[in-house]
mmCIF file of C-alpha atoms and ligand atoms in Angstrom:
data_model
loop_
_atom_site.group_PDB
_atom_site.id
_atom_site.type_symbol
_atom_site.label_atom_id
_atom_site.label_comp_id
_atom_site.label_asym_id
_atom_site.label_seq_id
_atom_site.Cartn_x
_atom_site.Cartn_y
_atom_site.Cartn_z
ATOM 1 C CA MET A 1 112.951 72.917 108.001
ATOM 2 C CA SER A 2 110.285 70.372 108.834
ATOM 3 C CA ASP A 3 110.510 66.863 107.411
ATOM 4 C CA LYS A 4 106.937 67.029 106.169
ATOM 5 C CA ARG A 5 106.807 70.498 104.659
ATOM 6 C CA PRO A 6 106.790 70.423 100.834
ATOM 7 C CA LEU A 7 109.810 71.864 99.070
ATOM 8 C CA VAL A 8 110.805 75.529 99.425
ATOM 9 C CA ILE A 9 113.368 77.016 97.024
ATOM 10 C CA ALA A 10 114.586 80.583 97.622
ATOM 11 C CA ILE A 11 116.254 82.491 94.778
ATOM 12 C CA ASP A 12 118.101 85.694 95.706
ATOM 13 C CA GLY A 13 120.243 88.024 93.633
ATOM 14 C CA PRO A 14 120.499 91.462 92.038
ATOM 15 C CA ALA A 15 118.330 93.035 89.325
ATOM 16 C CA GLY A 16 118.569 91.241 85.989
ATOM 17 C CA SER A 17 120.299 88.154 87.367
ATOM 18 C CA GLY A 18 117.468 86.006 86.014
ATOM 19 C CA LYS A 19 115.709 85.325 89.325
ATOM 20 C CA SER A 20 112.173 85.567 87.929
ATOM 21 C CA THR A 21 112.812 83.526 84.804
ATOM 22 C CA VAL A 22 114.625 80.787 86.697
ATOM 23 C CA ALA A 23 112.148 80.726 89.588
ATOM 24 C CA LYS A 24 109.261 80.364 87.125
ATOM 25 C CA ILE A 25 110.997 77.483 85.327
ATOM 26 C CA LEU A 26 111.636 75.734 88.642
ATOM 27 C CA ALA A 27 108.035 76.266 89.735
ATOM 28 C CA ARG A 28 106.782 74.754 86.487
ATOM 29 C CA ARG A 29 109.165 71.797 86.503
ATOM 30 C CA LEU A 30 108.753 70.923 90.151
ATOM 31 C CA VAL A 31 105.056 71.844 90.362
ATOM 32 C CA LEU A 32 105.551 74.516 93.004
ATOM 33 C CA ARG A 33 103.801 77.838 93.508
ATOM 34 C CA TYR A 34 105.767 80.881 92.359
ATOM 35 C CA LEU A 35 106.093 83.833 94.726
ATOM 36 C CA ASP A 36 107.490 87.027 93.188
ATOM 37 C CA THR A 37 108.297 89.116 96.272
ATOM 38 C CA GLY A 38 109.521 92.055 94.154
ATOM 39 C CA ALA A 39 106.037 92.364 92.645
ATOM 40 C CA MET A 40 104.739 93.103 96.141
ATOM 41 C CA TYR A 41 107.254 95.960 96.615
ATOM 42 C CA ARG A 42 106.253 97.207 93.172
ATOM 43 C CA ALA A 43 102.557 97.082 94.100
ATOM 44 C CA VAL A 44 103.299 99.177 97.194
ATOM 45 C CA ALA A 45 105.223 101.627 94.987
ATOM 46 C CA LEU A 46 102.310 101.898 92.567
ATOM 47 C CA ALA A 47 99.844 102.598 95.376
ATOM 48 C CA ALA A 48 102.277 105.143 96.827
ATOM 49 C CA ARG A 49 102.768 106.882 93.487
ATOM 50 C CA ARG A 50 99.012 107.102 92.954
ATOM 51 C CA ALA A 51 98.661 108.633 96.410
ATOM 52 C CA GLY A 52 101.313 111.214 95.575
ATOM 53 C CA LEU A 53 103.918 109.731 97.928
ATOM 54 C CA GLY A 54 107.633 109.784 97.156
ATOM 55 C CA PRO A 55 110.764 107.727 97.913
ATOM 56 C CA ASP A 56 111.097 109.050 101.474
ATOM 57 C CA ASP A 57 107.531 108.242 102.497
ATOM 58 C CA GLY A 58 108.122 104.720 103.790
ATOM 59 C CA GLU A 59 105.957 105.022 106.891
ATOM 60 C CA ARG A 60 103.092 106.549 104.931
ATOM 61 C CA ALA A 61 103.381 103.957 102.171
ATOM 62 C CA ALA A 62 103.243 101.161 104.763
ATOM 63 C CA ALA A 63 100.193 102.744 106.405
ATOM 64 C CA LEU A 64 98.539 103.207 103.013
ATOM 65 C CA ILE A 65 98.871 99.533 102.146
ATOM 66 C CA ALA A 66 98.114 98.060 105.582
ATOM 67 C CA GLY A 67 95.101 95.800 105.228
ATOM 68 C CA VAL A 68 95.111 96.172 101.440
ATOM 69 C CA PRO A 69 95.475 92.742 99.859
ATOM 70 C CA ILE A 70 98.255 92.107 97.349
ATOM 71 C CA ALA A 71 97.482 88.786 95.696
ATOM 72 C CA PHE A 72 98.647 86.652 92.809
ATOM 73 C CA GLY A 73 96.412 85.163 90.142
ATOM 74 C CA GLU A 74 96.907 82.596 87.401
ATOM 75 C CA GLY A 75 98.423 83.399 84.032
ATOM 76 C CA ASP A 76 101.671 84.004 82.252
ATOM 77 C CA PRO A 77 102.797 86.515 83.258
ATOM 78 C CA GLN A 78 101.342 85.687 86.656
ATOM 79 C CA ARG A 79 98.699 88.297 87.470
ATOM 80 C CA VAL A 80 99.334 90.693 90.338
ATOM 81 C CA LEU A 81 96.244 92.025 92.097
ATOM 82 C CA LEU A 82 96.271 95.122 94.269
ATOM 83 C CA ALA A 83 92.988 95.301 96.202
ATOM 84 C CA GLY A 84 91.533 93.141 93.447
ATOM 85 C CA GLU A 85 92.721 95.402 90.614
ATOM 86 C CA ASP A 86 94.955 93.780 88.003
ATOM 87 C CA VAL A 87 98.189 95.826 88.131
ATOM 88 C CA THR A 88 100.415 93.256 86.388
ATOM 89 C CA GLU A 89 101.545 95.632 83.641
ATOM 90 C CA ALA A 90 101.340 98.890 85.612
ATOM 91 C CA ILE A 91 103.985 97.752 88.131
ATOM 92 C CA ARG A 92 106.552 96.799 85.473
ATOM 93 C CA THR A 93 107.708 100.263 84.432
ATOM 94 C CA PRO A 94 111.268 101.401 85.262
ATOM 95 C CA GLU A 95 109.833 104.288 87.317
ATOM 96 C CA ILE A 96 107.824 101.971 89.557
ATOM 97 C CA GLY A 97 110.884 99.723 89.862
ATOM 98 C CA ASP A 98 112.933 102.677 91.082
ATOM 99 C CA LEU A 99 110.286 103.773 93.565
ATOM 100 C CA ALA A 100 109.944 100.169 94.786
ATOM 101 C CA SER A 101 113.687 100.028 95.379
ATOM 102 C CA ALA A 102 113.620 103.376 97.215
ATOM 103 C CA LEU A 103 110.631 102.432 99.393
ATOM 104 C CA SER A 104 112.113 99.009 100.135
ATOM 105 C CA VAL A 105 114.842 100.609 102.268
ATOM 106 C CA HIS A 106 112.181 101.606 104.814
ATOM 107 C CA SER A 107 111.721 99.073 107.611
ATOM 108 C CA ALA A 108 108.005 99.840 107.925
ATOM 109 C CA VAL A 109 107.448 98.654 104.357
ATOM 110 C CA ARG A 110 109.737 95.634 104.709
ATOM 111 C CA ARG A 111 108.196 94.488 108.002
ATOM 112 C CA MET A 112 104.726 94.439 106.539
ATOM 113 C CA LEU A 113 105.623 92.659 103.311
ATOM 114 C CA VAL A 114 107.999 90.153 104.928
ATOM 115 C CA GLU A 115 105.268 89.108 107.342
ATOM 116 C CA ARG A 116 102.846 88.512 104.463
ATOM 117 C CA GLN A 117 105.519 86.638 102.510
ATOM 118 C CA LYS A 118 106.384 84.393 105.436
ATOM 119 C CA GLN A 119 102.735 83.439 105.681
ATOM 120 C CA MET A 120 102.659 82.637 101.973
ATOM 121 C CA VAL A 121 105.701 80.379 102.355
ATOM 122 C CA ALA A 122 104.689 78.663 105.602
ATOM 123 C CA ALA A 123 102.809 75.809 103.933
ATOM 124 C CA GLY A 124 105.739 75.092 101.588
ATOM 125 C CA GLY A 125 105.528 73.942 97.985
ATOM 126 C CA VAL A 126 106.860 77.241 96.682
ATOM 127 C CA THR A 127 109.703 78.810 94.750
ATOM 128 C CA LEU A 128 110.179 82.373 95.889
ATOM 129 C CA GLU A 129 112.490 85.015 94.562
ATOM 130 C CA GLY A 130 113.696 88.432 95.695
ATOM 131 C CA ARG A 131 116.482 90.352 97.354
ATOM 132 C CA ASP A 132 116.213 89.007 100.900
ATOM 133 C CA VAL A 133 114.445 85.687 100.450
ATOM 134 C CA THR A 134 117.513 83.585 101.363
ATOM 135 C CA THR A 135 118.342 85.785 104.350
ATOM 136 C CA VAL A 136 115.053 87.017 105.830
ATOM 137 C CA VAL A 137 111.889 85.597 104.253
ATOM 138 C CA ALA A 138 112.923 81.938 103.961
ATOM 139 C CA PRO A 139 116.307 81.427 105.658
ATOM 140 C CA ASP A 140 115.275 77.816 106.318
ATOM 141 C CA ALA A 141 114.424 77.021 102.685
ATOM 142 C CA ASP A 142 115.471 73.575 101.461
ATOM 143 C CA LEU A 143 117.566 75.206 98.773
ATOM 144 C CA ARG A 144 118.954 78.735 98.872
ATOM 145 C CA ILE A 145 120.448 80.109 95.670
ATOM 146 C CA PHE A 146 122.085 83.458 94.867
ATOM 147 C CA LEU A 147 122.141 84.209 91.137
ATOM 148 C CA THR A 148 124.746 86.593 89.792
ATOM 149 C CA ALA A 149 125.823 87.948 86.421
ATOM 150 C CA SER A 150 127.954 90.901 85.325
ATOM 151 C CA LEU A 151 126.345 94.351 85.260
ATOM 152 C CA LYS A 152 126.625 94.422 81.462
ATOM 153 C CA VAL A 153 124.819 91.109 80.985
ATOM 154 C CA ARG A 154 122.105 92.012 83.491
ATOM 155 C CA ALA A 155 121.521 95.416 81.874
ATOM 156 C CA ASP A 156 121.330 93.815 78.448
ATOM 157 C CA ARG A 157 118.734 91.282 79.653
ATOM 158 C CA ARG A 158 116.605 93.968 81.284
ATOM 159 C CA TRP A 159 116.861 96.236 78.226
ATOM 160 C CA ARG A 160 115.683 93.459 75.871
ATOM 161 C CA GLU A 161 112.841 92.637 78.225
ATOM 162 C CA LEU A 162 111.707 96.291 78.289
ATOM 163 C CA LYS A 163 112.037 96.592 74.512
ATOM 164 C CA GLN A 164 109.881 93.518 74.036
ATOM 165 C CA ARG A 165 107.211 95.128 76.187
ATOM 166 C CA GLY A 166 107.364 98.271 74.040
ATOM 167 C CA ILE A 167 109.132 100.409 76.655
ATOM 168 C CA GLU A 168 111.554 102.717 74.835
ATOM 169 C CA THR A 169 114.871 103.278 76.590
ATOM 170 C CA THR A 170 118.584 102.884 75.872
ATOM 171 C CA LEU A 171 120.991 100.243 77.097
ATOM 172 C CA ASP A 172 123.068 102.978 78.771
ATOM 173 C CA VAL A 173 120.098 104.255 80.758
ATOM 174 C CA VAL A 174 119.143 100.725 81.842
ATOM 175 C CA GLN A 175 122.730 99.954 82.876
ATOM 176 C CA HIS A 176 122.842 103.136 84.914
ATOM 177 C CA GLN A 177 119.495 102.342 86.588
ATOM 178 C CA ILE A 178 120.611 98.812 87.447
ATOM 179 C CA ALA A 179 123.939 100.021 88.876
ATOM 180 C CA GLU A 180 122.068 102.514 91.027
ATOM 181 C CA ARG A 181 119.601 99.870 92.170
ATOM 182 C CA ASP A 182 122.430 97.422 92.965
ATOM 183 C CA HIS A 183 124.029 100.055 95.135
ATOM 184 C CA ARG A 184 120.804 100.910 96.958
ATOM 185 C CA ASP A 185 119.736 97.282 97.441
ATOM 186 C CA SER A 186 123.191 96.253 98.727
ATOM 187 C CA THR A 187 123.816 99.166 101.080
ATOM 188 C CA ARG A 188 120.410 99.553 102.755
ATOM 189 C CA ALA A 189 120.607 99.008 106.504
ATOM 190 C CA ASP A 190 117.572 96.712 106.720
ATOM 191 C CA SER A 191 118.052 93.341 104.948
ATOM 192 C CA PRO A 192 120.650 94.322 102.351
ATOM 193 C CA LEU A 193 121.288 92.139 99.322
ATOM 194 C CA TYR A 194 124.206 89.849 100.178
ATOM 195 C CA VAL A 195 125.350 86.261 99.928
ATOM 196 C CA ALA A 196 124.646 84.629 103.286
ATOM 197 C CA GLU A 197 126.525 81.639 104.615
ATOM 198 C CA GLY A 198 125.292 78.360 103.210
ATOM 199 C CA VAL A 199 123.787 79.973 100.107
ATOM 200 C CA THR A 200 124.908 78.536 96.752
ATOM 201 C CA VAL A 201 126.076 81.136 94.227
ATOM 202 C CA VAL A 202 125.275 80.417 90.579
ATOM 203 C CA ASP A 203 126.861 82.695 87.962
ATOM 204 C CA THR A 204 124.464 83.029 85.030
ATOM 205 C CA ASP A 205 126.810 84.904 82.651
ATOM 206 C CA GLY A 206 126.677 83.105 79.315
ATOM 207 C CA ILE A 207 124.216 80.394 80.348
ATOM 208 C CA GLY A 208 120.531 80.292 79.556
ATOM 209 C CA PRO A 209 117.766 80.062 82.173
ATOM 210 C CA GLU A 210 116.911 76.408 81.429
ATOM 211 C CA GLU A 211 120.522 75.426 82.080
ATOM 212 C CA VAL A 212 120.593 77.486 85.272
ATOM 213 C CA ALA A 213 117.453 75.634 86.349
ATOM 214 C CA ASP A 214 119.146 72.299 85.490
ATOM 215 C CA ARG A 215 122.036 73.189 87.797
ATOM 216 C CA ILE A 216 119.696 74.108 90.611
ATOM 217 C CA VAL A 217 117.621 70.942 90.235
ATOM 218 C CA ALA A 218 120.881 68.961 90.323
ATOM 219 C CA LEU A 219 121.575 70.476 93.748
ATOM 220 C CA LEU A 220 118.359 69.074 95.208
HETATM 221 O O1 DC B 1 112.778 92.225 91.657
HETATM 222 P P1 DC B 1 112.118 93.566 91.325
HETATM 223 O O2 DC B 1 112.924 94.379 90.353
HETATM 224 O O3 DC B 1 110.714 93.379 90.878
HETATM 225 O O4 DC B 1 112.108 94.369 92.720
HETATM 226 C C1 DC B 1 111.845 95.750 92.801
HETATM 227 C C2 DC B 1 112.492 96.344 94.049
HETATM 228 O O5 DC B 1 111.878 95.811 95.227
HETATM 229 C C3 DC B 1 113.975 96.048 94.229
HETATM 230 O O6 DC B 1 114.809 97.035 93.662
HETATM 231 C C4 DC B 1 114.169 95.994 95.706
HETATM 232 C C5 DC B 1 112.832 95.619 96.248
HETATM 233 N N1 DC B 1 112.776 94.251 96.748
HETATM 234 C C6 DC B 1 113.221 94.006 98.019
HETATM 235 O O7 DC B 1 113.721 94.906 98.661
HETATM 236 N N2 DC B 1 113.115 92.762 98.556
HETATM 237 C C7 DC B 1 112.606 91.753 97.842
HETATM 238 N N3 DC B 1 112.493 90.547 98.378
HETATM 239 C C8 DC B 1 112.169 91.972 96.508
HETATM 240 C C9 DC B 1 112.274 93.241 95.981
#
């Protein structure tokens, strides 16, 4: 951590723990950029799906996306641009989330995205979130937070979010998908989801995102 670099806050944690919501609130309150690293894995998954690749095609997915820009634009939700195409909505389906999780176990994919993410964080002034940001992407962040919540609460949050976006599914299916994703994200060999030393755990069961953000700001 350099004395002069503007603030970097890294928010880690499993699916549905509230990472995105809390990171966005922090970015707004503290006037920081918001970097959604999961959106980049999702963009890779979308490109892979369109190219007919599957969950085992990590090397090919990495090659496919090499040199293809994944960028973020303004807006709420923040726009995600894959080679200039707005894929903000297309990457938010459960299927793309599953493929993103499956492809994210492949080191070729991780290496490429982590390098891009490190570059995006280098100048500071950013809140980033994702399942490796406290351990790999920004281990020297000024503040490293791991959000948790019970499986039931996380599934319920994700289900409501999907319902709001008009995606029909059941709470049971969502809970099953999240449990599967937890398992995959936590047991992958390369950069598994875990609480590293020095990272502050914040349990978000029963507390709203603004209050979670209050607690994090209080830690600064
Ligand atoms: O946060 P999300 O649901 O948008 O992320 C989709 C998948 O991408 C997630 O299941 C695992 C992967 N991912 C990752 O491996 N590392 C990150 N920093 C962010 C996401």
